[in-house]
Coordinates of C-alpha atoms in Angstrom, one line a residue:
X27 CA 140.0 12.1 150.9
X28 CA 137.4 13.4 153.4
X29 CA 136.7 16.8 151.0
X30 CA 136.3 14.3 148.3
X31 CA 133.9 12.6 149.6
X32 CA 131.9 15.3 151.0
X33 CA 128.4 16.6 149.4
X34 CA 129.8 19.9 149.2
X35 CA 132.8 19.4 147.3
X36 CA 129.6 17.2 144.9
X37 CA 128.1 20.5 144.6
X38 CA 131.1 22.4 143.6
X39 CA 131.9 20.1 140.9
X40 CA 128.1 20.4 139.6
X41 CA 128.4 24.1 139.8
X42 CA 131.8 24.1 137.7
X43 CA 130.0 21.4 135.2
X44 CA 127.3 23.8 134.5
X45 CA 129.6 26.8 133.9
X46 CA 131.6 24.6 131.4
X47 CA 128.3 23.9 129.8
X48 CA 127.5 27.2 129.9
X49 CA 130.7 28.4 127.7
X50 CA 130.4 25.4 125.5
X51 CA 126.8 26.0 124.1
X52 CA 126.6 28.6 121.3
X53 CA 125.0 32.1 122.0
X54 CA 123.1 31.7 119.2
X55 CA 120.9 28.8 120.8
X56 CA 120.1 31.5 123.9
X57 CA 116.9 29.8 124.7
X58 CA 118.7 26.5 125.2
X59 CA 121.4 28.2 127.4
X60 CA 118.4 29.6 129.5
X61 CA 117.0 26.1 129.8
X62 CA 120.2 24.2 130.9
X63 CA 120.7 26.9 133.1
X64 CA 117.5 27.0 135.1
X65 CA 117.9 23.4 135.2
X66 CA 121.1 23.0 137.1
X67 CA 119.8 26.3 139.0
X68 CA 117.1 24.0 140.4
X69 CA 119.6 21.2 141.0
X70 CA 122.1 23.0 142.6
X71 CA 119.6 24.4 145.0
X72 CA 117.9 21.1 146.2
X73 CA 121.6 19.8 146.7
X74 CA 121.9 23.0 149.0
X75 CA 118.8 22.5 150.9
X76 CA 119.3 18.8 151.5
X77 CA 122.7 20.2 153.0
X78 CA 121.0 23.0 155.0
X79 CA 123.0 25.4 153.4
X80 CA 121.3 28.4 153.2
X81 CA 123.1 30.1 150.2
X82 CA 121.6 33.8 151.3
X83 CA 122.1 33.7 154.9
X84 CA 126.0 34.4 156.7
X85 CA 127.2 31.3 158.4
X86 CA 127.8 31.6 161.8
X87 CA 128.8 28.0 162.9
X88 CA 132.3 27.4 163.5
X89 CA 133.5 24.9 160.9
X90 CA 137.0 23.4 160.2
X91 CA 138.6 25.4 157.6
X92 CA 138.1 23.0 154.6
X93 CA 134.4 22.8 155.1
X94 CA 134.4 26.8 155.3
X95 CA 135.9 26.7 151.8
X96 CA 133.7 24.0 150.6
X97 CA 130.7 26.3 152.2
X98 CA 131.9 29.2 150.9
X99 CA 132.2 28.2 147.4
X100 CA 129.0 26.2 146.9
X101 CA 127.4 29.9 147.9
X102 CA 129.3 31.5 145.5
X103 CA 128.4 29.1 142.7
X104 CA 124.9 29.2 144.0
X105 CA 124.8 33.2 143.3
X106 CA 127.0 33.0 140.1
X107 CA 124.0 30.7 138.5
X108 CA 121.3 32.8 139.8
X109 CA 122.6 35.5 138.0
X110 CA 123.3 33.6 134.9
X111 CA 120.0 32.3 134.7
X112 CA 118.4 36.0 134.9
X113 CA 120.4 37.5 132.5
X114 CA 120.0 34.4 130.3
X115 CA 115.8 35.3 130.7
X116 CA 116.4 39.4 130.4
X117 CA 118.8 38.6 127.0
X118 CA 115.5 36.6 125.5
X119 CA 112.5 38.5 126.9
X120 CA 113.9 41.7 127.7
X121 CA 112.5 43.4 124.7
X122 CA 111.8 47.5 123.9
X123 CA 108.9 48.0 121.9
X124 CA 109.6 44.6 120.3
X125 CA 112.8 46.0 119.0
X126 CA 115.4 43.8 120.7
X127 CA 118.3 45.4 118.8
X128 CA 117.0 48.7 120.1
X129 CA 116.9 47.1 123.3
X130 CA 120.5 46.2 123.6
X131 CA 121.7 49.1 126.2
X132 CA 118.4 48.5 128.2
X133 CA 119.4 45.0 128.6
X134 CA 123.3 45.9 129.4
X135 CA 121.9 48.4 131.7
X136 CA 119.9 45.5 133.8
X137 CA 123.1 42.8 133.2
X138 CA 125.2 45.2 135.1
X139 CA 122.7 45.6 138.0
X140 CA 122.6 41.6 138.4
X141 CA 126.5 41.4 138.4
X142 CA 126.8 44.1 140.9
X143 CA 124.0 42.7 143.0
X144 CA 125.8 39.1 142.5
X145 CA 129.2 40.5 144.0
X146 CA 127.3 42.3 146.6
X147 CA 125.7 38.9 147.6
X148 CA 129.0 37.1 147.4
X149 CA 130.5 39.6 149.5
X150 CA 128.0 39.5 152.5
X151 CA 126.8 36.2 152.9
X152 CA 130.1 34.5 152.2
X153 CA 132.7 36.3 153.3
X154 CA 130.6 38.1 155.9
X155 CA 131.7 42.2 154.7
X156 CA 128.7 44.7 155.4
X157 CA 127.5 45.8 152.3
X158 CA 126.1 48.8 154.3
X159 CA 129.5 50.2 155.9
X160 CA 131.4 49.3 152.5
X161 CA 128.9 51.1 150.2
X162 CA 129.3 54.2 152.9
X163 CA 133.0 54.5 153.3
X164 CA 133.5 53.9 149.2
X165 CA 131.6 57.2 148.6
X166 CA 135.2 59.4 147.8
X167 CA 136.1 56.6 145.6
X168 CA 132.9 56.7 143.7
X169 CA 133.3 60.3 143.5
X170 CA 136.8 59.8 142.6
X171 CA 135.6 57.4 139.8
X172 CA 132.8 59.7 138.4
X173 CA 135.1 62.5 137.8
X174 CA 137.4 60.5 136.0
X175 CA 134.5 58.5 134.0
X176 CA 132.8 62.0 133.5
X177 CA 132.7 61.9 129.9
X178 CA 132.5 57.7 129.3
X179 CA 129.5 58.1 132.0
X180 CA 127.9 61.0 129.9
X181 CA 128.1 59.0 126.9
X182 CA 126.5 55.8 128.6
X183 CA 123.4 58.0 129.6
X184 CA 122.9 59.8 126.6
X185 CA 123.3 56.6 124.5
X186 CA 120.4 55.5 126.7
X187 CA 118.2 58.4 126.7
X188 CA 119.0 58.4 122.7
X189 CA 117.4 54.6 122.7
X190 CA 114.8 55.3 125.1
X191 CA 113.4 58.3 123.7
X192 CA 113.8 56.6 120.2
X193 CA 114.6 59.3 117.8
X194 CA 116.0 57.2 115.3
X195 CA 116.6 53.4 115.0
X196 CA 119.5 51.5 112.7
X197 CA 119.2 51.9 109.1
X198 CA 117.4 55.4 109.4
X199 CA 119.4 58.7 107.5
X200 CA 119.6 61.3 109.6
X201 CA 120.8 65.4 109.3
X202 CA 122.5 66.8 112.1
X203 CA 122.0 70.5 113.2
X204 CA 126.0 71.3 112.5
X205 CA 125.5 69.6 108.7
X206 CA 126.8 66.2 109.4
X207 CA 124.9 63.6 107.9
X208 CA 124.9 59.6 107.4
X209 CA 122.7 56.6 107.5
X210 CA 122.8 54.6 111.5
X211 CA 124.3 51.8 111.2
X212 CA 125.2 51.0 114.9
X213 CA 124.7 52.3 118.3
X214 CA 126.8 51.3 121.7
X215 CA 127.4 52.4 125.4
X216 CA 129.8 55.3 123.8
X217 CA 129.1 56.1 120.2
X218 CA 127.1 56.1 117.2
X219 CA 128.3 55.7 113.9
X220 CA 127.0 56.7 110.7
X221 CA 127.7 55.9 107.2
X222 CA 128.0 59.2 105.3
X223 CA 127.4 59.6 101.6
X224 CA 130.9 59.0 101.0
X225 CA 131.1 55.9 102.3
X226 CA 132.6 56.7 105.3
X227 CA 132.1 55.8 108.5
X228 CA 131.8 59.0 110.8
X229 CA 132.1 57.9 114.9
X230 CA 129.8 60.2 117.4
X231 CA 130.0 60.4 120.7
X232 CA 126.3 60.1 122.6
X233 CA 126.5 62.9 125.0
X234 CA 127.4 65.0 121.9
X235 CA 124.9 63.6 119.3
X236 CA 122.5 64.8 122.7
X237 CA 123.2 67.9 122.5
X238 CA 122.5 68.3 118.8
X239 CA 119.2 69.0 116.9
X240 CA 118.7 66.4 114.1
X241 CA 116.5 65.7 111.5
X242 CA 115.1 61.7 111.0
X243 CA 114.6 61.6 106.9
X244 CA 113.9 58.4 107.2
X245 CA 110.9 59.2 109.7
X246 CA 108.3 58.5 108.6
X247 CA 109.6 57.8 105.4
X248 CA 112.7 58.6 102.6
X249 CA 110.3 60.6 101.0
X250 CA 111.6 64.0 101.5
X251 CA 111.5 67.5 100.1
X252 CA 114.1 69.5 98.5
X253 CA 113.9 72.7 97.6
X254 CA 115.8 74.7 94.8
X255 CA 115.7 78.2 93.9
X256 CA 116.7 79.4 90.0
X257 CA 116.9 83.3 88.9
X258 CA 115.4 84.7 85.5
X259 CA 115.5 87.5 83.6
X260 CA 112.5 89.2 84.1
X261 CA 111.8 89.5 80.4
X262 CA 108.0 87.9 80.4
X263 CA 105.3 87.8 83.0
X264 CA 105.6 86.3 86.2
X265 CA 103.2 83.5 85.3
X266 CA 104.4 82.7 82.0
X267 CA 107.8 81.8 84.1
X268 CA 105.4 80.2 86.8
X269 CA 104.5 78.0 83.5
X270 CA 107.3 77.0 82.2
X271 CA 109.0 76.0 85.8
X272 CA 105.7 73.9 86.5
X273 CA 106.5 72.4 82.9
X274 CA 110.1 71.7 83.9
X275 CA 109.0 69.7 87.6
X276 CA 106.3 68.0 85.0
X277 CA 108.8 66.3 82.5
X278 CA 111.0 65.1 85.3
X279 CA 111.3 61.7 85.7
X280 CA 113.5 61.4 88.7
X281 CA 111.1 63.1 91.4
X282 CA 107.8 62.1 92.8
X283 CA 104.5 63.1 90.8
X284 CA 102.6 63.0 94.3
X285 CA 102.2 65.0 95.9
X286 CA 102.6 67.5 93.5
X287 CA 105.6 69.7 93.1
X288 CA 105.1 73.5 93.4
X289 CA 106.4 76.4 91.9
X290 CA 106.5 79.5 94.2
X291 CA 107.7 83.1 93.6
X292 CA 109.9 84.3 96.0
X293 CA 111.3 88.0 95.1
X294 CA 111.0 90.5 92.1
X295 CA 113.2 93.2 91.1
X296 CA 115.0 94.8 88.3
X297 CA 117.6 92.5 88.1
X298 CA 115.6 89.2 88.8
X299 CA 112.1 87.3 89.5
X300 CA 113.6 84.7 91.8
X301 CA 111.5 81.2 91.4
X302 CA 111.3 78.7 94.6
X303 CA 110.9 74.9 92.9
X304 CA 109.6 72.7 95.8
X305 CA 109.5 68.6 94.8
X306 CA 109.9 65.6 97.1
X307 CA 112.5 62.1 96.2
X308 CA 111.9 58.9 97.1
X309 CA 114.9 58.5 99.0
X310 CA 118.3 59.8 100.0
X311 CA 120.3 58.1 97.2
X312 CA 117.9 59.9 94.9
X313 CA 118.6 63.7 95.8
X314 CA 121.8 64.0 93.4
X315 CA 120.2 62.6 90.5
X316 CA 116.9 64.7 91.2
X317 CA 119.0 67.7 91.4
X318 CA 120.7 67.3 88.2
X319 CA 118.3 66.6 85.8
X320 CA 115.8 69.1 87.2
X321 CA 118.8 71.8 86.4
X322 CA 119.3 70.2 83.3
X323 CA 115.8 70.6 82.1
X324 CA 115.6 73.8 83.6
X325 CA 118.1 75.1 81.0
X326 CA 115.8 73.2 78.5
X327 CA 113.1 74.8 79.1
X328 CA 114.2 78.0 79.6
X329 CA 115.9 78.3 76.1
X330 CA 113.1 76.4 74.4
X331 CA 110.9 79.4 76.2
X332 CA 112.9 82.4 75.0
X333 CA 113.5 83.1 78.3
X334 CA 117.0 83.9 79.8
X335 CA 118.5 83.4 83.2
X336 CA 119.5 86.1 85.6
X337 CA 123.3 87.2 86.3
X338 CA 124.4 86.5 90.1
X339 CA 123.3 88.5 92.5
X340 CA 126.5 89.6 93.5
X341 CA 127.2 90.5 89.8
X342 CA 127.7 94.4 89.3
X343 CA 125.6 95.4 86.2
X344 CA 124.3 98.8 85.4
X345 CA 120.7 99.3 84.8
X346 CA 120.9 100.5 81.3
X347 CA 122.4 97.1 80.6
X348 CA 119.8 94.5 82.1
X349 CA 117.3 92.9 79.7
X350 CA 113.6 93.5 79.4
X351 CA 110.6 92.9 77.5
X352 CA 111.2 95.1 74.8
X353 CA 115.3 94.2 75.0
X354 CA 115.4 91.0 75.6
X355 CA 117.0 88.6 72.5
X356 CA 117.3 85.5 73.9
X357 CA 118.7 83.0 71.2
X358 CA 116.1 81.5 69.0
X359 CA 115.7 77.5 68.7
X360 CA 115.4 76.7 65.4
X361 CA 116.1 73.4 63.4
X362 CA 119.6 73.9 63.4
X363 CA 120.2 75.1 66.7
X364 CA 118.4 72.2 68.2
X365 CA 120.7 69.6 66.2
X366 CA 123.9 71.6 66.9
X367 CA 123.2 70.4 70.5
X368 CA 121.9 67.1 70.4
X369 CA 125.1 65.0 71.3
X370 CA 124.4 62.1 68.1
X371 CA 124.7 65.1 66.0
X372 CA 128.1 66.6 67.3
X373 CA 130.3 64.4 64.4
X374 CA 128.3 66.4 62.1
X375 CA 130.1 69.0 59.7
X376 CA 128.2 72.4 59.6
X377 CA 127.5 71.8 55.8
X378 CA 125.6 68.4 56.8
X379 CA 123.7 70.0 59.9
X380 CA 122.5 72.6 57.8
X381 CA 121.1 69.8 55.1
X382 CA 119.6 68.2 58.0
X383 CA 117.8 71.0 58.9
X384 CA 116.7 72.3 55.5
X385 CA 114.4 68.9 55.4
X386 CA 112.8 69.4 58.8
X387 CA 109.3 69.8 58.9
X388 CA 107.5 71.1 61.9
X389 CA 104.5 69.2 63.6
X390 CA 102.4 70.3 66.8
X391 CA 100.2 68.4 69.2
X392 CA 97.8 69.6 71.5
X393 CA 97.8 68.5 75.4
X394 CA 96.4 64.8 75.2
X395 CA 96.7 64.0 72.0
X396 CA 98.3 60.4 71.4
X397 CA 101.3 61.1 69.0
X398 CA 102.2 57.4 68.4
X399 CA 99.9 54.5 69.5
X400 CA 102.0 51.5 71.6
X401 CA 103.5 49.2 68.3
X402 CA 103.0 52.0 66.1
X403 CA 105.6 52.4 63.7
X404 CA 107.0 55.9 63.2
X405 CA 109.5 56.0 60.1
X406 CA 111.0 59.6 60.6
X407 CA 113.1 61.2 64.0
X408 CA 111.1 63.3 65.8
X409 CA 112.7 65.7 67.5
X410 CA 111.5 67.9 70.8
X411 CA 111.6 71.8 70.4
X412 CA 108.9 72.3 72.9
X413 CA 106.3 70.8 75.4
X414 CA 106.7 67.1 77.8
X415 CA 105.7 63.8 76.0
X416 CA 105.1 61.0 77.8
X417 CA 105.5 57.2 77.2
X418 CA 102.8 54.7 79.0
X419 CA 104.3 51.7 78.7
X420 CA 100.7 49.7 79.2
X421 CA 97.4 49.9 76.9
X422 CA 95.6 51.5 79.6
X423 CA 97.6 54.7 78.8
X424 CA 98.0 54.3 83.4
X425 CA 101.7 53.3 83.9
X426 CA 104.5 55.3 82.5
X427 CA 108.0 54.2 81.2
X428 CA 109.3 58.4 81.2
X429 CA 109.2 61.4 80.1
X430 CA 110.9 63.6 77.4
X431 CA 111.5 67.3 77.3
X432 CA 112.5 69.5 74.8
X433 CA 116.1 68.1 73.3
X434 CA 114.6 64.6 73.6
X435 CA 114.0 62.7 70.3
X436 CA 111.9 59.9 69.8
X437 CA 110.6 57.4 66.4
X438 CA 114.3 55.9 66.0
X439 CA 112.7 52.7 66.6
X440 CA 111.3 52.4 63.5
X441 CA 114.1 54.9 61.9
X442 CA 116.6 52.5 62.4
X443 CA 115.4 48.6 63.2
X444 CA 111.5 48.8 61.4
X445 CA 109.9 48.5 64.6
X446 CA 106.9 49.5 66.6
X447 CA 107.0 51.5 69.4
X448 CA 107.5 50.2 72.7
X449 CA 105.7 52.6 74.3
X450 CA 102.5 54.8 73.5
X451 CA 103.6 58.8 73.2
X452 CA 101.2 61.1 74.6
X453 CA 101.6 65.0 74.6
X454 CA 101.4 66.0 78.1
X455 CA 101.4 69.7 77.3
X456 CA 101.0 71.6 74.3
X457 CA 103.6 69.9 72.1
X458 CA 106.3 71.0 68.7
X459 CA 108.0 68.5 67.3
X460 CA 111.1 68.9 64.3
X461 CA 110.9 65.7 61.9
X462 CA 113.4 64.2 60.0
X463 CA 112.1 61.4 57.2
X464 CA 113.8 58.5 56.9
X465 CA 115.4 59.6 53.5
X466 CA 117.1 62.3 54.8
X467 CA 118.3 60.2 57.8
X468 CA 119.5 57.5 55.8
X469 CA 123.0 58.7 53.9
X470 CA 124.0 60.1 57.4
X471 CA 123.8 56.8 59.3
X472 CA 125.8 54.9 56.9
X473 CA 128.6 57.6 56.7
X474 CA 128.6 58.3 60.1
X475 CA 128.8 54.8 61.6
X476 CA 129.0 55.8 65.3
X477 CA 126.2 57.5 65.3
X478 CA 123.9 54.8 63.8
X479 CA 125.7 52.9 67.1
X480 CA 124.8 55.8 69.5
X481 CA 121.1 55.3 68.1
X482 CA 121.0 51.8 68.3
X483 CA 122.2 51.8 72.1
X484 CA 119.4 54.8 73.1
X485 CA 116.9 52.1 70.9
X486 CA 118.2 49.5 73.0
X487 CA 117.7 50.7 76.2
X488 CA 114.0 52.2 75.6
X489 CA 113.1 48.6 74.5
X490 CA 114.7 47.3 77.9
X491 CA 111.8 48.6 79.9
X492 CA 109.3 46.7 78.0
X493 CA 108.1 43.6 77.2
X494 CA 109.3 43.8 73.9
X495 CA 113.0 43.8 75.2
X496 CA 115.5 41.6 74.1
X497 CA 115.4 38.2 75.4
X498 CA 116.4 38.0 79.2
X499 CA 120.3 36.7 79.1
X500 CA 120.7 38.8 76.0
X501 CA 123.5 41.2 76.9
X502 CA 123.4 44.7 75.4
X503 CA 126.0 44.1 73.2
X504 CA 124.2 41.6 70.9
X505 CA 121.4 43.6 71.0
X506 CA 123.3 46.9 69.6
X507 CA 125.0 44.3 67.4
X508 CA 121.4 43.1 66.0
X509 CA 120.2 46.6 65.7
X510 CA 123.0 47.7 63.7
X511 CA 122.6 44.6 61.4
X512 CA 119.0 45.5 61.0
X513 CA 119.9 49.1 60.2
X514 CA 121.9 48.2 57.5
X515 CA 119.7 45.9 56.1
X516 CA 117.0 48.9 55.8
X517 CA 119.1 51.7 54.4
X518 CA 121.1 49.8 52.0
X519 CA 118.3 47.9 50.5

């Protein structure tokens, strides 16, 4: 009963309460934690001094052995608050750069130290072990223990250096120099993981990320170049191809208009005038679609230009065989070749595509002019042969809803539902148009109901990115459903 009553064994029971404490708030209310520890920090020491137990200072009066223990551990629970209560204050305040998530291996790096230093106190002023002579003769163990830790150890370094030298943080895409590439999504003592384009995550060690060169896309921004090279026949001057490539870059709608995209001319030879086509994405996710559509127009354009594209370079082909100026047929787009390839046209019989293109009229518009006005109602199809129209979707002609090349068509809003257009059409280059009246139109669209359908949907989607859209909660299937009634009420009355 005499340990029960002593101060000491008061002490130890304080020191235990507050570790229970401890583990029973939530990490989440850290700065509570930090209080509630300092607090019985501060208690725990006034207990000690009223005791005149000096918690960092060896004991060297003879005690029974009970009151050692009690000693003993009241000095231990004095050192294993100390440290709590620093670590509590470096997890809150210990911040990089005001990044604390950043600042995680920092802080694990200074958590260690206080644990280490808490045993090491433990060690000499309770149980009385030189620190000195056991740091000495534990030299072939450390050594011992760094071999075999070699590569954990170079990890833990480099995963420092990598957060101390900062050159990326979570969420940033990065390209590594052997072609890996992924979005950060976490970084530890031994690895950092990205999240590829596939959706996979790919596990890097530190000490071999280190090693690598990488490129931050993310820094300063997604916005990023990408460069593409296409080969043409050299059948035309090089800056009539400069032309129409800067055309292509200008009617896409995928890549940013600033800064502008360039054209550059790379090599010229018998076989091929190899162009450079330099543009910039917003972001990551963006490169694949930027890459296809700018290919896709390329084609276009390069057909709608009479111009044709250049066999591989590793193609064999004799010289008497490769196309000039004087040589050169590429195919020619006329009205029916420019129907033949328009997809709402492909349930077309020959005989009817040929009809369709008998009563085709051709119209041109110079660079600026204003083709339809917004709410303008066009009655015939107007289909693209050549030039980039562009849609403003405000009456300021200032913010655009896209741009169409040559292949687009555009008027079917009032072809098929008696509507305005949504948008104002301006010719952003010199501009030729095939146009189809309403009269020819109309016998096709009730015969061929899946195209009137097809119509409808590309109406219904233009009218999406205006104000004149269907009502919001309106799903795109009653609005194809209301277009196609209001197509049959035109062409059969």
């Amino acid at each position: 009963m005499g340990l029960l009553n002593s101060p000491l064994f008061h002490i130890d029971i304080v020191g235990l309460v507050c570790i229970l404490v401890w583990y029973l708030l939530p990490r989440r209310l850290a700065n509570l934690r930090l209080i509630v520890q300092i607090g019985f920090f501060i208690v725990l020491t006034l207990m000690l001094s009223r005791q005149n137990v000096v918690p960092y200072e060896l004991d060297t009066v003879s005690r029974a052995t009970g009151d050692a223990i009690l000693i003993g551990s009241v000095k231990a629970i004095w050192w294993i608050n100390l440290a709590w209560a620093v670590i509590g204050f470096v997890r809150i305040y210990l911040v990089f750069e005001r990044k604390p998530r950043e600042a995680r291996l920092l802080q694990d790096l200074v958590v260690g130290a206080v644990y280490l230093g808490m045993i090491l106190s433990i060690i000499a002023f309770v149980f009385g072990v030189p620190v000195g002579t056991l740091i000495a003769t534990s030299g072939v163990f450390a050594i011992i223990l760094g071999l075999a830790l070699q590569n954990t150890l170079s990890d833990a370094f480099s995963g420092i250096a990598l957060n101390l030298g900062r050159p990326y943080v979570l969420g940033d895409w990065i390209v590594l120099s052997d072609g890996t590439e992924g979005r950060v999504i976490e970084t530890n003592w031994r690895s950092t993981h990205l999240m590829n384009a596939a959706h996979n995550v790919v596990a890097l060690p530190n000490s071999f990320l280190a090693k690598l060169g990488l490129i931050n896309v993310s820094s300063p921004d997604e916005a990023h170049v990408l460069t593409m090279t296409v080969r043409l026949a050299p059948t035309k001057m090089p800056s009539t191809i400069v032309d129409v490539m800067r055309t292509v870059l200008l009617s896409c709608n995928t890549i940013l208009k600033e800064p502008p995209p360039v054209v550059a001319l790379k090599q010229l030879d018998a076989h091929a005038l190899e162009v450079e086509l330099q543009f910039r994405v917003a972001n990551v996710s963006g490169r694949i679609p930027a890459r296809n559509e700018v290919l896709d127009l390329v084609y276009r354009h390069v057909k709608s230009a009479g111009l044709l594209l250049a066999r591989p370079a590793t193609a064999i082909v004799h010289s008497s065989d490769l196309p000039t100026e004087e040589t050169a047929a590429p195919a020619r787009v006329t009205p029916i070749e420019l129907i033949g390839a328009i997809s709402i046209f492909s349930g077309l019989s020959d005989d009817e595509k040929e009809a369709l293109a008998a009563t085709t009229t051709v119209r041109t518009y110079r660079k600026g002019d204003v083709i339809a006005a917004k709410g303008e109602m066009l009655s015939s199809l107007m289909i693209i042969r050549a030039g980039v129209v562009v849609m403003r979707r405000d009456d300021d002609m200032n913010e655009e809803a896209g741009r169409l090349a040559p292949g687009d068509f555009f008027g079917e809003t009032g072809l098929l539902a008696g509507l305005g257009e949504a948008s104002a059409l301006e010719a952003l280059t010199h501009v030729v148009v095939y146009e189809i009246d309403q009269q020819s139109f109309a016998p096709l669209l009730l015969d061929r109901p899946a195209m009137a359908e097809e119509l409808a949907l590309i109406l219904s989607r233009r009218t999406a990115l205006t104000d004149d859209a269907a009502a919001p909660g309106q799903s795109r299937e009653r609005s194809v459903l209301a277009l196609l009634k209001s197509i049959q009420t035109i062409f059969r009355s």
